[in-house]
Amino acid sequence: MDANSSETRLSGRCLCGAVTFTAVPVHGMHACHCERCRRWSGGVYLGVDCGDSVEVTGAEALTAYESSDWAERQFCRTCGASLFWRLKSGGMTVVSAQAFDDPSVFAFAGEIYVDAKPDNYAFAGDRVRLTGAEVEARFASET
């Protein structure tokens, strides 16, 4: 199964199971190196864009944090698991790759905010790598 371009609905959940979800991935997995994502996730944030396809059960256990002018982050208020990064204007919900039941189905497609990456790690391999300015210019055109 190629979850990076299929119409397959995949399932996942938070650590405690209070929040479960299904979603259809739009692209492969991306790593975000921005300071906000690193602090939110406790490391590199690995996410999968699922557009507007995310369907949540247990939404009453979700808490949202407005982390920028254009986005919010949602996490489980019971266990604290980081689950969703959402564009406020709609059209894009990035789901934590490791919250999916089988995260191994995602190809590592790209990295963003590479200019904010600390020097103590680096991912090998060729993939799209965008700076913070390049990412923010894309979001500015979508909001």
PDB file of C-alpha atoms in Angstrom:
ATOM      1  CA  MET A   1       0.000   0.000   0.000  1.00  0.00           C
ATOM      2  CA  ASP A   2       1.318   3.461  -0.871  1.00  0.00           C
ATOM      3  CA  ALA A   3      -0.259   5.710   1.741  1.00  0.00           C
ATOM      4  CA  ASN A   4       1.439   8.743   0.232  1.00  0.00           C
ATOM      5  CA  SER A   5      -0.905   9.081  -2.719  1.00  0.00           C
ATOM      6  CA  SER A   6      -3.826   6.757  -2.120  1.00  0.00           C
ATOM      7  CA  GLU A   7      -7.393   7.348  -1.082  1.00  0.00           C
ATOM      8  CA  THR A   8      -6.903   4.844   1.718  1.00  0.00           C
ATOM      9  CA  ARG A   9      -8.297   6.004   5.058  1.00  0.00           C
ATOM     10  CA  LEU A  10      -5.779   5.228   7.794  1.00  0.00           C
ATOM     11  CA  SER A  11      -6.436   5.077  11.526  1.00  0.00           C
ATOM     12  CA  GLY A  12      -4.549   6.281  14.566  1.00  0.00           C
ATOM     13  CA  ARG A  13      -4.842   7.485  18.138  1.00  0.00           C
ATOM     14  CA  CYS A  14      -3.223   9.327  21.000  1.00  0.00           C
ATOM     15  CA  LEU A  15      -1.179   7.509  23.648  1.00  0.00           C
ATOM     16  CA  CYS A  16      -4.114   6.850  26.013  1.00  0.00           C
ATOM     17  CA  GLY A  17      -6.729   6.214  23.303  1.00  0.00           C
ATOM     18  CA  ALA A  18      -9.059   9.041  24.376  1.00  0.00           C
ATOM     19  CA  VAL A  19      -8.694  10.518  20.873  1.00  0.00           C
ATOM     20  CA  THR A  20      -8.879   8.295  17.820  1.00  0.00           C
ATOM     21  CA  PHE A  21      -8.934   9.395  14.205  1.00  0.00           C
ATOM     22  CA  THR A  22      -8.991   8.345  10.588  1.00  0.00           C
ATOM     23  CA  ALA A  23      -7.472  10.361   7.756  1.00  0.00           C
ATOM     24  CA  VAL A  24      -6.490  10.167   4.100  1.00  0.00           C
ATOM     25  CA  PRO A  25      -2.855  11.260   3.591  1.00  0.00           C
ATOM     26  CA  VAL A  26      -2.219  13.817   0.847  1.00  0.00           C
ATOM     27  CA  HIS A  27       1.592  13.579   0.777  1.00  0.00           C
ATOM     28  CA  GLY A  28       4.377  11.623   2.399  1.00  0.00           C
ATOM     29  CA  MET A  29       5.894  12.398   5.787  1.00  0.00           C
ATOM     30  CA  HIS A  30       7.716  15.683   6.382  1.00  0.00           C
ATOM     31  CA  ALA A  31      10.035  16.728   9.194  1.00  0.00           C
ATOM     32  CA  CYS A  32       9.695  20.189  10.687  1.00  0.00           C
ATOM     33  CA  HIS A  33      12.734  21.639  12.440  1.00  0.00           C
ATOM     34  CA  CYS A  34      11.184  24.927  13.639  1.00  0.00           C
ATOM     35  CA  GLU A  35      11.581  25.756  17.312  1.00  0.00           C
ATOM     36  CA  ARG A  36       7.816  25.600  17.939  1.00  0.00           C
ATOM     37  CA  CYS A  37       7.533  22.069  16.556  1.00  0.00           C
ATOM     38  CA  ARG A  38      10.626  20.885  18.407  1.00  0.00           C
ATOM     39  CA  ARG A  39       9.293  22.227  21.707  1.00  0.00           C
ATOM     40  CA  TRP A  40       5.770  20.879  21.039  1.00  0.00           C
ATOM     41  CA  SER A  41       6.861  17.394  20.069  1.00  0.00           C
ATOM     42  CA  GLY A  42       9.977  17.045  22.196  1.00  0.00           C
ATOM     43  CA  GLY A  43      12.101  16.576  19.072  1.00  0.00           C
ATOM     44  CA  VAL A  44      11.696  16.796  15.342  1.00  0.00           C
ATOM     45  CA  TYR A  45       8.019  16.895  14.382  1.00  0.00           C
ATOM     46  CA  LEU A  46       7.261  14.228  11.779  1.00  0.00           C
ATOM     47  CA  GLY A  47       3.914  14.959  10.173  1.00  0.00           C
ATOM     48  CA  VAL A  48       1.681  13.889   7.316  1.00  0.00           C
ATOM     49  CA  ASP A  49      -0.597  16.376   5.510  1.00  0.00           C
ATOM     50  CA  CYS A  50      -4.129  14.968   5.433  1.00  0.00           C
ATOM     51  CA  GLY A  51      -5.920  18.001   3.999  1.00  0.00           C
ATOM     52  CA  ASP A  52      -9.450  18.234   5.417  1.00  0.00           C
ATOM     53  CA  SER A  53      -9.926  14.461   5.641  1.00  0.00           C
ATOM     54  CA  VAL A  54      -9.307  14.011   9.383  1.00  0.00           C
ATOM     55  CA  GLU A  55     -12.276  12.524  11.262  1.00  0.00           C
ATOM     56  CA  VAL A  56     -11.912  12.499  15.058  1.00  0.00           C
ATOM     57  CA  THR A  57     -13.651  10.443  17.730  1.00  0.00           C
ATOM     58  CA  GLY A  58     -13.202  11.759  21.256  1.00  0.00           C
ATOM     59  CA  ALA A  59     -12.794  15.392  20.169  1.00  0.00           C
ATOM     60  CA  GLU A  60     -13.834  16.489  23.673  1.00  0.00           C
ATOM     61  CA  ALA A  61     -10.389  15.284  24.827  1.00  0.00           C
ATOM     62  CA  LEU A  62      -8.612  17.600  22.351  1.00  0.00           C
ATOM     63  CA  THR A  63      -7.128  20.916  23.401  1.00  0.00           C
ATOM     64  CA  ALA A  64      -5.951  23.522  20.890  1.00  0.00           C
ATOM     65  CA  TYR A  65      -3.050  25.933  21.225  1.00  0.00           C
ATOM     66  CA  GLU A  66      -2.836  28.896  18.836  1.00  0.00           C
ATOM     67  CA  SER A  67       0.847  28.792  17.972  1.00  0.00           C
ATOM     68  CA  SER A  68       0.984  31.386  15.179  1.00  0.00           C
ATOM     69  CA  ASP A  69      -1.169  33.786  13.223  1.00  0.00           C
ATOM     70  CA  TRP A  70      -1.989  31.052  10.717  1.00  0.00           C
ATOM     71  CA  ALA A  71      -2.018  27.764  12.655  1.00  0.00           C
ATOM     72  CA  GLU A  72      -3.007  25.911  15.807  1.00  0.00           C
ATOM     73  CA  ARG A  73      -1.769  22.708  17.393  1.00  0.00           C
ATOM     74  CA  GLN A  74      -4.062  20.130  18.941  1.00  0.00           C
ATOM     75  CA  PHE A  75      -3.140  17.617  21.593  1.00  0.00           C
ATOM     76  CA  CYS A  76      -4.883  15.174  23.915  1.00  0.00           C
ATOM     77  CA  ARG A  77      -5.677  16.828  27.232  1.00  0.00           C
ATOM     78  CA  THR A  78      -5.596  13.423  28.968  1.00  0.00           C
ATOM     79  CA  CYS A  79      -2.184  12.061  27.929  1.00  0.00           C
ATOM     80  CA  GLY A  80      -0.614  15.125  26.293  1.00  0.00           C
ATOM     81  CA  ALA A  81       0.082  13.440  22.933  1.00  0.00           C
ATOM     82  CA  SER A  82       0.780  15.917  20.113  1.00  0.00           C
ATOM     83  CA  LEU A  83      -1.664  15.017  17.345  1.00  0.00           C
ATOM     84  CA  PHE A  84      -2.616  17.715  14.810  1.00  0.00           C
ATOM     85  CA  TRP A  85      -1.186  20.918  13.357  1.00  0.00           C
ATOM     86  CA  ARG A  86      -4.002  22.775  11.582  1.00  0.00           C
ATOM     87  CA  LEU A  87      -4.015  25.718   9.209  1.00  0.00           C
ATOM     88  CA  LYS A  88      -6.619  28.140  10.637  1.00  0.00           C
ATOM     89  CA  SER A  89      -7.968  28.972   7.188  1.00  0.00           C
ATOM     90  CA  GLY A  90      -8.667  25.279   6.574  1.00  0.00           C
ATOM     91  CA  GLY A  91      -7.491  22.934   3.871  1.00  0.00           C
ATOM     92  CA  MET A  92      -4.537  21.508   5.768  1.00  0.00           C
ATOM     93  CA  THR A  93      -4.307  19.322   8.841  1.00  0.00           C
ATOM     94  CA  VAL A  94      -0.924  17.743   9.477  1.00  0.00           C
ATOM     95  CA  VAL A  95      -1.168  14.620  11.616  1.00  0.00           C
ATOM     96  CA  SER A  96       1.708  13.355  13.754  1.00  0.00           C
ATOM     97  CA  ALA A  97       3.122  10.494  11.712  1.00  0.00           C
ATOM     98  CA  GLN A  98       3.759   8.379  14.791  1.00  0.00           C
ATOM     99  CA  ALA A  99       0.108   8.697  15.920  1.00  0.00           C
ATOM    100  CA  PHE A 100      -0.961   6.530  12.961  1.00  0.00           C
ATOM    101  CA  ASP A 101      -1.375   2.835  13.718  1.00  0.00           C
ATOM    102  CA  ASP A 102       1.221   1.976  11.051  1.00  0.00           C
ATOM    103  CA  PRO A 103       3.574   4.920  10.486  1.00  0.00           C
ATOM    104  CA  SER A 104       5.906   2.760   8.398  1.00  0.00           C
ATOM    105  CA  VAL A 105       3.704   3.279   5.321  1.00  0.00           C
ATOM    106  CA  PHE A 106       4.917   6.854   4.830  1.00  0.00           C
ATOM    107  CA  ALA A 107       7.855   7.779   2.626  1.00  0.00           C
ATOM    108  CA  PHE A 108      10.118  10.507   4.041  1.00  0.00           C
ATOM    109  CA  ALA A 109       9.279  13.237   1.513  1.00  0.00           C
ATOM    110  CA  GLY A 110      10.796  16.448   2.831  1.00  0.00           C
ATOM    111  CA  GLU A 111      12.061  18.740   5.567  1.00  0.00           C
ATOM    112  CA  ILE A 112      10.980  22.267   6.438  1.00  0.00           C
ATOM    113  CA  TYR A 113      12.593  25.050   8.480  1.00  0.00           C
ATOM    114  CA  VAL A 114      15.966  23.508   7.755  1.00  0.00           C
ATOM    115  CA  ASP A 115      17.632  26.791   8.686  1.00  0.00           C
ATOM    116  CA  ALA A 116      16.280  26.376  12.257  1.00  0.00           C
ATOM    117  CA  LYS A 117      17.601  22.819  12.674  1.00  0.00           C
ATOM    118  CA  PRO A 118      20.056  22.421  15.543  1.00  0.00           C
ATOM    119  CA  ASP A 119      23.502  21.142  14.609  1.00  0.00           C
ATOM    120  CA  ASN A 120      23.260  17.994  16.758  1.00  0.00           C
ATOM    121  CA  TYR A 121      21.338  15.899  14.204  1.00  0.00           C
ATOM    122  CA  ALA A 122      20.799  15.545  10.444  1.00  0.00           C
ATOM    123  CA  PHE A 123      18.754  13.218   8.257  1.00  0.00           C
ATOM    124  CA  ALA A 124      20.587  11.439   5.455  1.00  0.00           C
ATOM    125  CA  GLY A 125      19.177  11.150   1.953  1.00  0.00           C
ATOM    126  CA  ASP A 126      17.911  13.361  -0.817  1.00  0.00           C
ATOM    127  CA  ARG A 127      14.558  15.084  -0.366  1.00  0.00           C
ATOM    128  CA  VAL A 128      12.991  18.524  -0.646  1.00  0.00           C
ATOM    129  CA  ARG A 129      14.393  20.864   2.023  1.00  0.00           C
ATOM    130  CA  LEU A 130      12.827  24.300   2.581  1.00  0.00           C
ATOM    131  CA  THR A 131      13.922  27.211   4.782  1.00  0.00           C
ATOM    132  CA  GLY A 132      11.547  28.973   7.142  1.00  0.00           C
ATOM    133  CA  ALA A 133      11.189  31.917   4.751  1.00  0.00           C
ATOM    134  CA  GLU A 134      10.224  29.563   1.905  1.00  0.00           C
ATOM    135  CA  VAL A 135       7.610  27.804   4.056  1.00  0.00           C
ATOM    136  CA  GLU A 136       6.125  31.022   5.422  1.00  0.00           C
ATOM    137  CA  ALA A 137       5.857  32.490   1.925  1.00  0.00           C
ATOM    138  CA  ARG A 138       3.769  29.469   0.919  1.00  0.00           C
ATOM    139  CA  PHE A 139       1.471  29.808   3.943  1.00  0.00           C
ATOM    140  CA  ALA A 140       1.104  33.555   3.408  1.00  0.00           C
ATOM    141  CA  SER A 141      -0.224  32.899  -0.082  1.00  0.00           C
ATOM    142  CA  GLU A 142      -2.790  30.399   1.292  1.00  0.00           C
ATOM    143  CA  THR A 143      -4.230  32.564   4.074  1.00  0.00           C
TER     144      THR A 143
END
